[in-house]
Coordinates of C-alpha atoms in Angstrom, one line a residue:
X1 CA 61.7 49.3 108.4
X2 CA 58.8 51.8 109.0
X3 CA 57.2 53.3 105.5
X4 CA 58.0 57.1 104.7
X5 CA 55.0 57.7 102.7
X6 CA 51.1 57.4 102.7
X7 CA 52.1 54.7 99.6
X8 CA 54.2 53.0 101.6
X9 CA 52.0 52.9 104.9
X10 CA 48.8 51.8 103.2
X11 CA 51.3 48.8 101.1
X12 CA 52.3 47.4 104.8
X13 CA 48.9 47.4 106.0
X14 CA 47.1 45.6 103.0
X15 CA 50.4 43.3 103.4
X16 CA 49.5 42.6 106.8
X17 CA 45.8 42.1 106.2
X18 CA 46.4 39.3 103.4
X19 CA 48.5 37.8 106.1
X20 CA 45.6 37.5 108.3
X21 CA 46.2 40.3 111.0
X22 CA 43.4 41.5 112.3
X23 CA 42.4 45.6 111.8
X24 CA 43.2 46.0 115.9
X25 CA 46.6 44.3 115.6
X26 CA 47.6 46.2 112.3
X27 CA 46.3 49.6 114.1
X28 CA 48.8 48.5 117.2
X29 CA 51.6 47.9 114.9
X30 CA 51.5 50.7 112.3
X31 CA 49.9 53.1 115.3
X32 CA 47.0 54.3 112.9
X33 CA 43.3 54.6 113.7
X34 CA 40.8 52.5 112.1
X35 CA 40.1 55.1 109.4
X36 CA 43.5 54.7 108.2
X37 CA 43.4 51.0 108.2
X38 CA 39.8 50.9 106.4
X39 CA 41.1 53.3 103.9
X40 CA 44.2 50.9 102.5
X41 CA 41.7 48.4 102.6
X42 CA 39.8 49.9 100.0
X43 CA 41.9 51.3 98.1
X44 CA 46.2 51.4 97.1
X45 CA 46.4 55.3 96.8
X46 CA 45.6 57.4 100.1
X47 CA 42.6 60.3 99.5
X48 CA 44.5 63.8 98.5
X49 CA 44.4 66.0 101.7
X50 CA 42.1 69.2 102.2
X51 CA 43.5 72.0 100.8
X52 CA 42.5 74.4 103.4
X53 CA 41.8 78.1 101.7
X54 CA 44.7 80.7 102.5
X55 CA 44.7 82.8 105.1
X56 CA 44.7 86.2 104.1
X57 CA 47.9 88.6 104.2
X58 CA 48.1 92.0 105.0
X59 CA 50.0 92.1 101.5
X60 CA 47.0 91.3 99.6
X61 CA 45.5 94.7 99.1
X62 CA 48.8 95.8 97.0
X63 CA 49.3 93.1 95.0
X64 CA 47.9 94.3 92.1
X65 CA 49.9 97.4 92.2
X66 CA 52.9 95.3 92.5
X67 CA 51.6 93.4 89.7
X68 CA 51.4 96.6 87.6
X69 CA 54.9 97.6 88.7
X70 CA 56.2 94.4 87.7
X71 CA 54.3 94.9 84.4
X72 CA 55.6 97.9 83.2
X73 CA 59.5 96.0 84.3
X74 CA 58.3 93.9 81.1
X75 CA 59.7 96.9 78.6
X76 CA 62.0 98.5 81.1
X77 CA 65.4 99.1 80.7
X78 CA 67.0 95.4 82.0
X79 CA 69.3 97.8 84.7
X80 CA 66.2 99.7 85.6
X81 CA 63.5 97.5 87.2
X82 CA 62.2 97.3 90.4
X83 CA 63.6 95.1 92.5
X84 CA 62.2 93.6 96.1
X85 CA 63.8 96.8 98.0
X86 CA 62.7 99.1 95.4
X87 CA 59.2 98.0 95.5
X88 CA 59.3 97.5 99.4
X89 CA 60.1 101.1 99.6
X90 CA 57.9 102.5 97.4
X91 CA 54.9 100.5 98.6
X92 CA 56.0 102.2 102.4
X93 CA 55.9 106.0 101.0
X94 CA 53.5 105.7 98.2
X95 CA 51.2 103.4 99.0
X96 CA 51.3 104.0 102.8
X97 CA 51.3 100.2 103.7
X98 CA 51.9 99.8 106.9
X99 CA 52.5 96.4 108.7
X100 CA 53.8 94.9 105.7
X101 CA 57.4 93.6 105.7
X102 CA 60.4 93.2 103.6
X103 CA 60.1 89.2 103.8
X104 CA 56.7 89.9 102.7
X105 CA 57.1 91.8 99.3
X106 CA 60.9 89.6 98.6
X107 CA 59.0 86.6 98.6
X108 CA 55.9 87.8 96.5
X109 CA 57.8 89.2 93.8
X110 CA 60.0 85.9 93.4
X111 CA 56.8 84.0 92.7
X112 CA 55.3 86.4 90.9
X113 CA 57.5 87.7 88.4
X114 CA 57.4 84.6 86.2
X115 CA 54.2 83.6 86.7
X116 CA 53.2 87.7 84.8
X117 CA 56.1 87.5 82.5
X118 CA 54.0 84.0 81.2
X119 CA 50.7 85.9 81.6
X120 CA 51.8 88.5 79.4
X121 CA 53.2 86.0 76.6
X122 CA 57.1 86.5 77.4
X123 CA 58.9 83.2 77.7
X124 CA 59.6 82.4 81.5
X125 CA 63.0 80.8 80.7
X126 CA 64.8 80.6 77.4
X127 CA 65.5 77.1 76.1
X128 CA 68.8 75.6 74.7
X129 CA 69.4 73.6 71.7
X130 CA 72.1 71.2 71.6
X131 CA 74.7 71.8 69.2
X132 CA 77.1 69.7 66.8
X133 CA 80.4 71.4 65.6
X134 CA 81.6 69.6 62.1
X135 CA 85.6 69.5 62.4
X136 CA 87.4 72.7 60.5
X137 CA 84.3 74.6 59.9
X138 CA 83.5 77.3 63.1
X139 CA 84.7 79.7 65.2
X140 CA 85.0 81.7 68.1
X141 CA 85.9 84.8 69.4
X142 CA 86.3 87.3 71.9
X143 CA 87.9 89.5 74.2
X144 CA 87.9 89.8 78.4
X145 CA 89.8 92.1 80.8
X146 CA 93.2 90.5 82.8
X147 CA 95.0 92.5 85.4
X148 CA 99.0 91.9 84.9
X149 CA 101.9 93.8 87.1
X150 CA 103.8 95.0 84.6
X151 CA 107.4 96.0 85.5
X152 CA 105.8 96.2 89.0
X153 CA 103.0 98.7 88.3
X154 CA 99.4 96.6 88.6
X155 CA 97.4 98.1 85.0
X156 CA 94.5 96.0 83.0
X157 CA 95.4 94.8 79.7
X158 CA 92.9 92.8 77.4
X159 CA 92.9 89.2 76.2
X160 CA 91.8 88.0 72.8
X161 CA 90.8 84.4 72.4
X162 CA 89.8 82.9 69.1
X163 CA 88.5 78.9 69.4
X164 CA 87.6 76.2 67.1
X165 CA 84.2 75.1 68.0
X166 CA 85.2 71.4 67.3
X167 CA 88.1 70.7 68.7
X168 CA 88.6 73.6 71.6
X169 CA 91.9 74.4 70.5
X170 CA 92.2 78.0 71.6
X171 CA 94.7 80.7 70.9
X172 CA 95.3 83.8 73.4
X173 CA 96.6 87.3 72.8
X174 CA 97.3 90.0 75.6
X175 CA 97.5 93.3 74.2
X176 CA 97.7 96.9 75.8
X177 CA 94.4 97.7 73.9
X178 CA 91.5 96.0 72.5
X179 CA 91.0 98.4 69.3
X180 CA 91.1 97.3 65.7
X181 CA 95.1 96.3 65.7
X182 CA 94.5 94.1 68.6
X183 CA 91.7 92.5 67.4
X184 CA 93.2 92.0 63.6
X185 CA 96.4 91.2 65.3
X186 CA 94.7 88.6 67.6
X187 CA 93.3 86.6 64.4
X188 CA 96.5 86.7 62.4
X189 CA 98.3 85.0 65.6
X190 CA 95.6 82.4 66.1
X191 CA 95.3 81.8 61.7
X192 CA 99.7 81.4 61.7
X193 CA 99.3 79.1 65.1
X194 CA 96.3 77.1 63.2
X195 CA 97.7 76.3 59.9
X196 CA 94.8 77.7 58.7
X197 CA 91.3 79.5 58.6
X198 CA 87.4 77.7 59.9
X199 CA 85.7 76.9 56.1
X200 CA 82.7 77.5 57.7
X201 CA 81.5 80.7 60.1
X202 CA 83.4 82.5 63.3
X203 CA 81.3 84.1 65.6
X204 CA 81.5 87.3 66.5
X205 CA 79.6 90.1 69.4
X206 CA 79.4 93.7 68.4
X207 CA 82.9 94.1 68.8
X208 CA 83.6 97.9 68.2
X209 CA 86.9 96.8 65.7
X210 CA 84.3 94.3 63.3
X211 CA 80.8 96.4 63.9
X212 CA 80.5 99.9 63.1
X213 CA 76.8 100.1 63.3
X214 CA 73.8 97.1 64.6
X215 CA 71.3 97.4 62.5
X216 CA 68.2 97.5 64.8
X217 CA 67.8 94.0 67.0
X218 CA 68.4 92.0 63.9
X219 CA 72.1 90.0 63.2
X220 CA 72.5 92.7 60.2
X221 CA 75.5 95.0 61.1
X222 CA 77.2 97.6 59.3
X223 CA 81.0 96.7 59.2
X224 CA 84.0 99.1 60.0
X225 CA 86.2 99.5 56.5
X226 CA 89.3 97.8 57.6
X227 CA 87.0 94.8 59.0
X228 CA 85.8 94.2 55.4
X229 CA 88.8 94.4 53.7
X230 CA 90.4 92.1 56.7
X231 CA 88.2 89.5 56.1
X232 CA 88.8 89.7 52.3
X233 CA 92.2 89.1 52.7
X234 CA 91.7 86.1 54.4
X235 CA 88.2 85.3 52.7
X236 CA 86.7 85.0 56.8
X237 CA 82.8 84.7 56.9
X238 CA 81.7 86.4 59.9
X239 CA 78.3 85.2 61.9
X240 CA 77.1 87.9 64.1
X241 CA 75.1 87.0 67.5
X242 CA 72.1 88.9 69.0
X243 CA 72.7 92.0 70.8
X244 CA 72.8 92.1 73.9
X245 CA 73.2 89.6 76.9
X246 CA 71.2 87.0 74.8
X247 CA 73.8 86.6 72.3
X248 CA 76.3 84.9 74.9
X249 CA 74.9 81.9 74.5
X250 CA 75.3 81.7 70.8
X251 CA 79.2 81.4 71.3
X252 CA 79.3 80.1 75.3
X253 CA 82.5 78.1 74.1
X254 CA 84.5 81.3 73.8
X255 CA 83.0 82.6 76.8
X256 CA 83.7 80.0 78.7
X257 CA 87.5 79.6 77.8
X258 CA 87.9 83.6 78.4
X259 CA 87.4 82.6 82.2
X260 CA 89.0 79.3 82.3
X261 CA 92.2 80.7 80.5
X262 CA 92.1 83.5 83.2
X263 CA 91.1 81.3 86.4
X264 CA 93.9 79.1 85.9
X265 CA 97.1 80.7 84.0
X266 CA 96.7 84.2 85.4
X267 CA 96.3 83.5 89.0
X268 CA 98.2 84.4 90.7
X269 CA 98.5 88.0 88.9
X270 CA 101.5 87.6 86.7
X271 CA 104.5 89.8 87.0
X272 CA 106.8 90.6 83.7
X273 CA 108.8 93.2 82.6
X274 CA 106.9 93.8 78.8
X275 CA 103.6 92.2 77.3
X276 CA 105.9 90.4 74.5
X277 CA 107.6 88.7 77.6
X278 CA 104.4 87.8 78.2
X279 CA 102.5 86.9 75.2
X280 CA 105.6 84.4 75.3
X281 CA 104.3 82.8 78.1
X282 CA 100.7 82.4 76.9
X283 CA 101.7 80.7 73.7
X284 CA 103.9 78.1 76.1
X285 CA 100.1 77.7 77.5
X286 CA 98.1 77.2 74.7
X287 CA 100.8 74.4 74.0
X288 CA 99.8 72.8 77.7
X289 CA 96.3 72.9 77.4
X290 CA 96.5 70.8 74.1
X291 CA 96.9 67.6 76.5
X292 CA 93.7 68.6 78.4
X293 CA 90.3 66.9 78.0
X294 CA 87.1 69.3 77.8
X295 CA 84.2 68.1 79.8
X296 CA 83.7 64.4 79.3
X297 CA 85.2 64.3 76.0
X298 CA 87.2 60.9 75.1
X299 CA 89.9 62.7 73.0
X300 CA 92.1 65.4 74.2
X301 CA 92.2 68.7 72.8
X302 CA 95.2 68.4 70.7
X303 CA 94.0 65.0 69.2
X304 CA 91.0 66.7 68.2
X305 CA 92.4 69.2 66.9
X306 CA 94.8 67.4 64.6
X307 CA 91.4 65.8 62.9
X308 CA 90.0 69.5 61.9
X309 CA 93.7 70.9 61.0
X310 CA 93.8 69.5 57.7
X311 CA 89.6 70.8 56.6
X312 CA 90.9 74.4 57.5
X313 CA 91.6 76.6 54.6
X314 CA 94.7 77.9 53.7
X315 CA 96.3 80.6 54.4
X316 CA 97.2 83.6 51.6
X317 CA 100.1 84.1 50.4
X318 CA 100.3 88.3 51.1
X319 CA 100.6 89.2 54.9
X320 CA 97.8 91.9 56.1
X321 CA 98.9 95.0 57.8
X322 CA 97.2 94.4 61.3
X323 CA 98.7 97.3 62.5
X324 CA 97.3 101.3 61.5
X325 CA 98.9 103.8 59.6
X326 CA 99.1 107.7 61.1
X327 CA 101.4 110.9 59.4
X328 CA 102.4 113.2 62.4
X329 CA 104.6 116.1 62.4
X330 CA 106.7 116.0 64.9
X331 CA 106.5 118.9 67.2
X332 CA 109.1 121.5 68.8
X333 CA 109.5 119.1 71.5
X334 CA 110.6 116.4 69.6
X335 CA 107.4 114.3 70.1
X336 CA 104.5 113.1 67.8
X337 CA 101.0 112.8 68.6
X338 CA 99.2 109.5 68.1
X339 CA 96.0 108.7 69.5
X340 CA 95.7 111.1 72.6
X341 CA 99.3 110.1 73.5
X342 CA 102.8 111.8 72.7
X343 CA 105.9 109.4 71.9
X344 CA 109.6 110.8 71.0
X345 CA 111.5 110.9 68.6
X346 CA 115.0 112.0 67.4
X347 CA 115.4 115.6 67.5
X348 CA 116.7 115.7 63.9
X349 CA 113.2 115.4 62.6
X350 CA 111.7 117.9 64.1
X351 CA 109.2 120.4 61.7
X352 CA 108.9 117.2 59.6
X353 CA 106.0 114.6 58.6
X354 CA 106.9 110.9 59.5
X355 CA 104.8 107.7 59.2
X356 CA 104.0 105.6 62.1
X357 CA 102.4 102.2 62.7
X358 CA 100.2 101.6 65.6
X359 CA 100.1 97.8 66.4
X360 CA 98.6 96.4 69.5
X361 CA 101.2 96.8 72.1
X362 CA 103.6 98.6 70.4
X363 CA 104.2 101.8 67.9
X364 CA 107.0 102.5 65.4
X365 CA 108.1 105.3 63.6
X366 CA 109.7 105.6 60.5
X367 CA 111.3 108.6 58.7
X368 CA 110.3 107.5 54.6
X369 CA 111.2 103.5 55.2
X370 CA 113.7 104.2 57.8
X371 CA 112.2 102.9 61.3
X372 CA 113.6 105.5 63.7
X373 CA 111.7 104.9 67.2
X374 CA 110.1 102.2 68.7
X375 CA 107.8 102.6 71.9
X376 CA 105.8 100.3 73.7
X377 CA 101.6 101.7 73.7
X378 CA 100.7 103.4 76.5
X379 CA 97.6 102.4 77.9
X380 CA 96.3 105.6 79.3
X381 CA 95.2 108.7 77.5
X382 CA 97.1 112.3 77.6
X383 CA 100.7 110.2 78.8
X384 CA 104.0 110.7 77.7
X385 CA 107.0 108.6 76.8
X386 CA 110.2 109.5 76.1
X387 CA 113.6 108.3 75.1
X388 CA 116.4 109.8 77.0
X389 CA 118.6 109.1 73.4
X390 CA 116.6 111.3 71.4
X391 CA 117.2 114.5 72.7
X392 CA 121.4 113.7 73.5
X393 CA 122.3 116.0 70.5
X394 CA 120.0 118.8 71.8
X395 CA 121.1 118.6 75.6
X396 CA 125.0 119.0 74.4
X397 CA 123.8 122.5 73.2
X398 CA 122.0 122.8 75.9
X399 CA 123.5 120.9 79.1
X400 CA 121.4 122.9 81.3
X401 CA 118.3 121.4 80.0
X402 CA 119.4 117.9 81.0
X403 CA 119.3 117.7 85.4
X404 CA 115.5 118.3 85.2
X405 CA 114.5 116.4 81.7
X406 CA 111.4 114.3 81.3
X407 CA 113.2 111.9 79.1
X408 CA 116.0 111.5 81.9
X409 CA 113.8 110.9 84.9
X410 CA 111.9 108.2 82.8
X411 CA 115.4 106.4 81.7
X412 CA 115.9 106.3 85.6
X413 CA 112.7 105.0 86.2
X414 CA 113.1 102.6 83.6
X415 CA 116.7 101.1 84.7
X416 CA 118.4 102.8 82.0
X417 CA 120.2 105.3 83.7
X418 CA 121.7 103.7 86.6
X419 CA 122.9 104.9 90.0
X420 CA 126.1 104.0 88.0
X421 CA 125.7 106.9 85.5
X422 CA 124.8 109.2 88.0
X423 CA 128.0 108.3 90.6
X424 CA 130.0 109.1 87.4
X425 CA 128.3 112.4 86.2
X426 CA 128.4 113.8 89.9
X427 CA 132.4 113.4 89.6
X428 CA 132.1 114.6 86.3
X429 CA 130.5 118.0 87.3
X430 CA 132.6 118.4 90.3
X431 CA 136.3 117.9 88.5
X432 CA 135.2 120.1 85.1
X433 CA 132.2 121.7 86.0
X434 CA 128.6 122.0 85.3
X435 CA 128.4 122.3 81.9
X436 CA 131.4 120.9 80.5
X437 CA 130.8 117.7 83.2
X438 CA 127.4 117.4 81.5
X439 CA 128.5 117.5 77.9
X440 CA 131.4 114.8 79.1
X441 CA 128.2 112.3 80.2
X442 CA 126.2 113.1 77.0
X443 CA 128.9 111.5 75.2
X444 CA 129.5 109.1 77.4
X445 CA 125.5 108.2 76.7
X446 CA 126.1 108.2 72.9
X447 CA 127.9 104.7 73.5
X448 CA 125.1 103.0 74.4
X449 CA 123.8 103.4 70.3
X450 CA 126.5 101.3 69.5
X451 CA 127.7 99.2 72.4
X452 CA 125.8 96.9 74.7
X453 CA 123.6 98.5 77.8
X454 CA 126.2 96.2 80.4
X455 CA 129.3 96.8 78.5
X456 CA 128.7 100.5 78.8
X457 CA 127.4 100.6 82.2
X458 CA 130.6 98.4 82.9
X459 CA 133.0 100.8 81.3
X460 CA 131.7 103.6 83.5
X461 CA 131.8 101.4 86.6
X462 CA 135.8 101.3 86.0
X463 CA 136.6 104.7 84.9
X464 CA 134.5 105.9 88.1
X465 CA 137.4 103.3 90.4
X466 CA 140.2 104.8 88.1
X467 CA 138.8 108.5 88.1
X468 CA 139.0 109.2 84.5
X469 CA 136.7 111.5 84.5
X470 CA 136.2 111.5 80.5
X471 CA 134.2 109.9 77.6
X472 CA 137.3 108.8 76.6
X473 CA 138.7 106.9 79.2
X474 CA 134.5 105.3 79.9
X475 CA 135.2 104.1 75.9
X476 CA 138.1 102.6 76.2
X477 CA 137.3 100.9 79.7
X478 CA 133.7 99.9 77.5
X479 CA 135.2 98.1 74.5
X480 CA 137.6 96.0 77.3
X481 CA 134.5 94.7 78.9
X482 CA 133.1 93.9 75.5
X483 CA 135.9 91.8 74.8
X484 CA 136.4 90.2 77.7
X485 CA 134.8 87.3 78.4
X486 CA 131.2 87.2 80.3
X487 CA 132.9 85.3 83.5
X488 CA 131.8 87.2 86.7
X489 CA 135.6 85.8 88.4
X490 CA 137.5 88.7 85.5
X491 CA 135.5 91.6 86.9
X492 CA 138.2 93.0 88.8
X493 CA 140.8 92.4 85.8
X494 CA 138.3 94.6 83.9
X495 CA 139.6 97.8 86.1
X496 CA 142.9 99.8 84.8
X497 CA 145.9 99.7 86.7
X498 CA 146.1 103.5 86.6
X499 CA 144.6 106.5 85.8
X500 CA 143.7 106.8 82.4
X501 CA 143.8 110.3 80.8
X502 CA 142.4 110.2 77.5
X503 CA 141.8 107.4 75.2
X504 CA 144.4 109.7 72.6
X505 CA 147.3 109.0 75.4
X506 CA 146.3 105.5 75.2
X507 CA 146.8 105.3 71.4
X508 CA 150.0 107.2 71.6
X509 CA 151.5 105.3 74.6
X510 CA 151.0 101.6 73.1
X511 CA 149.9 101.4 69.8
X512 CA 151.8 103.7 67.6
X513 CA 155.6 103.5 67.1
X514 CA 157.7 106.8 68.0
X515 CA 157.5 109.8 65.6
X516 CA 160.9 111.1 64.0
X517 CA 159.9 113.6 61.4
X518 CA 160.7 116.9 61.9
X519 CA 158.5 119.4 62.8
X520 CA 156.4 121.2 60.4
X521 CA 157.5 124.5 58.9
X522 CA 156.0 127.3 57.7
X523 CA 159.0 129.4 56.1
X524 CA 157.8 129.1 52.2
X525 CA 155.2 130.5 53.2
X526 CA 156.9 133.8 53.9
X527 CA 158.3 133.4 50.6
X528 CA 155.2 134.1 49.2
X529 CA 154.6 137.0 51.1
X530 CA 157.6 138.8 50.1
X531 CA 156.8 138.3 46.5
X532 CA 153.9 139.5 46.9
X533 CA 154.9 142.8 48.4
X534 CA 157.3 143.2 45.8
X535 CA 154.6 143.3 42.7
X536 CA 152.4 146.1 44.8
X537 CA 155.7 148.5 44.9
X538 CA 156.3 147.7 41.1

């Protein structure tokens, strides 16, 4: 085998020699000159080459201004400092440097850049301490973006993570927001999953919810109300990290497992019909991904994690309100404001004050203690949403209101008014008119506060193929698919036999037993009349 190195080379020929080759032979066989073959002699390690001086570059009269550009990058903005191009193009206009090239100045700045940042007493390269994590004592948190196609529309909801440094175990949240109520929510979640709460220190960033002020570049911060009080309740010690990017590191678990939980449950994009169908799903993950092993560890997550459950602290007794009080007053439109956004309510209350809770996802509203409304958060500002059963009362005032509501053309666009309620109201309309058809669906619409969404739906469906063209007919026809049984064979026996006129016929016809009384009279009445005419002529 022929040697790779000088080392190697002079080795083989000082071997040779003590085996009594001569200098001419070794020079044949290694195919070195005489030099070469004196020089192992002498010694084991080859003579360093020459270093031949540089030749000069046609970048060397501007390198000390791009040293003094690169400089001043020291206390420059970290998004504002020259890079290669930057520098390539002013050199070009300012500096008139012709002949130069791009390679040139890229390849110059990349050595450069450290070697002045070590010149000028800034650290080159941060270094990293090792860290050990004593079971039941620290914490993790933080939040990342996700994309999710909600009930088919693609929108960016946000993804709280809280981790146990120790064991891993992680807890996820997806919330329409990541305010206060997500991030308060988030932690009650992950302390009721956990059994518990770290004895020791959670880290935290300069989460907007926890940090209402960073005091200068030190850890001190000055909390948000609510934060305090939060972590009271639940006696939390919070450890802020630096500002800035080089704070990551000082909670790179949490970081970490932002990604990992996103790289590999969210992909592909997931597609559900409300975030609480699929905060469901993330919990059945957090379940999975105690069997999983993190980096070369020899236990699994959940077999760490049962070590650390029992040094967690307990959890108190009272429950925190995670979500945030507001008092409206509900407008003329029947709709309250509530953080840039409008939500309905009942048309009852409107002129009057009512309470509502803002939670993460979600937002009700309550008349005194009375919850009267319930919306899902919308995640954009200035939006609407309505609820097509608020305003029923008002449209059978006014049924000329209804064709062109708001609240109806969300209902359709939300499945709750089907193609079914509109094959019906079109009849409707055409056998008793505009208005009165209208009035006949808005109490056809009132069902659906007391009967199921299908049974209704299904009611309609047969009164359509029977043409009873009345709310009482689609009642009757609703409370026969509520009792019969779910079987998809007895759909047909759910239609009538005939034409059904009113559900008052239907009483009359089968359930109550012939009337023979005698019909009313009103002759003592004129009794009394004729008395009375007889005391005014008195």
């Amino acid at each position: 085998m022929e040697p790779t190195s000088r080392v190697e080379l002079f080795a083989a020929i000082r071997r040779d020699a003590r085996q009594g080759m001569s200098v001419r032979e070794i020079q044949r066989a290694h195919r070195v000159g005489w030099r070469t073959v004196r020089a192992a002699l002498d010694s084991v390690w080859p003579t360093p080459r020459a270093q031949y001086p540089k030749r000069a570059s046609r970048l060397d009269p501007f390198k000390s201004v791009i040293d003094e550009w690169l400089v001043t990058d020291l206390d420059a903005p970290r998004k504002q400092r020259h890079t290669a191009t930057r520098i390539f193009d002013r050199l070009i206009k300012e500096q008139q440097a012709a002949g130069i090239t791009y390679g040139m100045v890229r390849t110059y700045v990349a050595n450069r850049r450290p070697q002045i940042r070590l010149e000028q007493g800034r650290a080159p390269v941060e270094a990293f301490v090792p860290q050990t994590h004593l079971p039941g004592r620290e914490g993790e948190v933080d939040f990342g973006e996700v994309a999710i196609r909600l009930r088919g529309e693609l929108v960016t909801c946000y993804l709280f993570c809280f981790r146990l440094s120790y064991s891993g175990k992680s807890t996820h949240r997806i919330s329409a927001s990541a305010g206060q109520e997500a991030f308060f929510e988030g932690h009650a979640h992950a302390f009721q999953v956990l059994g518990g709460i770290p004895a020791g220190k959670v880290r935290y960033d300069n989460l907007k919810a926890a940090v209402a002020q960073v005091v200068g570049f030190s850890r001190a911060r000055t909390e948000a109300d609510r934060w305090t009080a939060f972590r009271s309740h639940y006696d939390l010690e919070a450890f802020y990290c630096q500002p800035g990017i080089k704070g990551a590191h000082e909670k790179g678990g949490v970081e970490g497992q932002v990604g990992w939980f996103r790289r590999n449950h969210l992909v592909p994009v997931p597609e559900v019909d409300s975030i609480t169908e699929l905060n469901a799903l993330v919990d059945q993950y957090d379940r999975e991904d105690d069997d999983r092993r993190i980096g070369g560890r020899a236990h699994t997550v959940g077999q760490a994690f049962e070590a650390e459950k029992s040094l967690l602290k307990p959890l108190p007794v009272e429950v925190f309100e995670t979500g945030r009080w507001f008092t409206p007053r509900v407008d003329r439109y029947a709709q309250v404001s509530v953080r840039g956004n409008k939500y309905s309510v009942p048309a009852r209350l409107i002129g009057r004050q009512v309470r509502v809770v803002l939670n993460a996802s979600d937002l009700v509203v309550h008349d005194g203690r009375t919850p009267v409304a319930t919306h899902e958060r919308l995640m954009t500002k200035g939006a609407v949403r309505l609820e097509l059963d608020h305003y029923l009362e008002v449209f059978t005032r006014k049924p000329g209101a209804f064709p062109g509501a708001t609240a109806l053309e969300q209902a359709r666009a939300a499945g709750k008014f089907t193609l079914t309620h509109d094959a019906w109201w079109a009849a409707a309309v055409k056998a008793h008119g505009d208005a009165d058809g209208t009035r006949e669906l808005i109490r056809v619409l009132l069902l659906h506060r007391r009967m199921r969404h299908e049974d209704v739906v299904a009611g309609i469906a047969a009164a359509l193929r029977a043409g009873a063209l009345t709310a009482d007919a689609v009642a009757l026809e609703t409370r026969k698919a509520a009792a019969s049984p779910d079987d998809p064979q007895q759909t047909d026996a759910r239609a009538p036999s005939g034409p059904v006129a009113s559900l008052t016929e239907h009483r009359l016809k089968t359930h109550l037993p012939h009337d023979n009384r005698p019909l009313p009279s009103v002759d003592i009445y004129d009794a009394l009349l004729t008395r009375r005419h007889s005391k005014k002529e008195t």
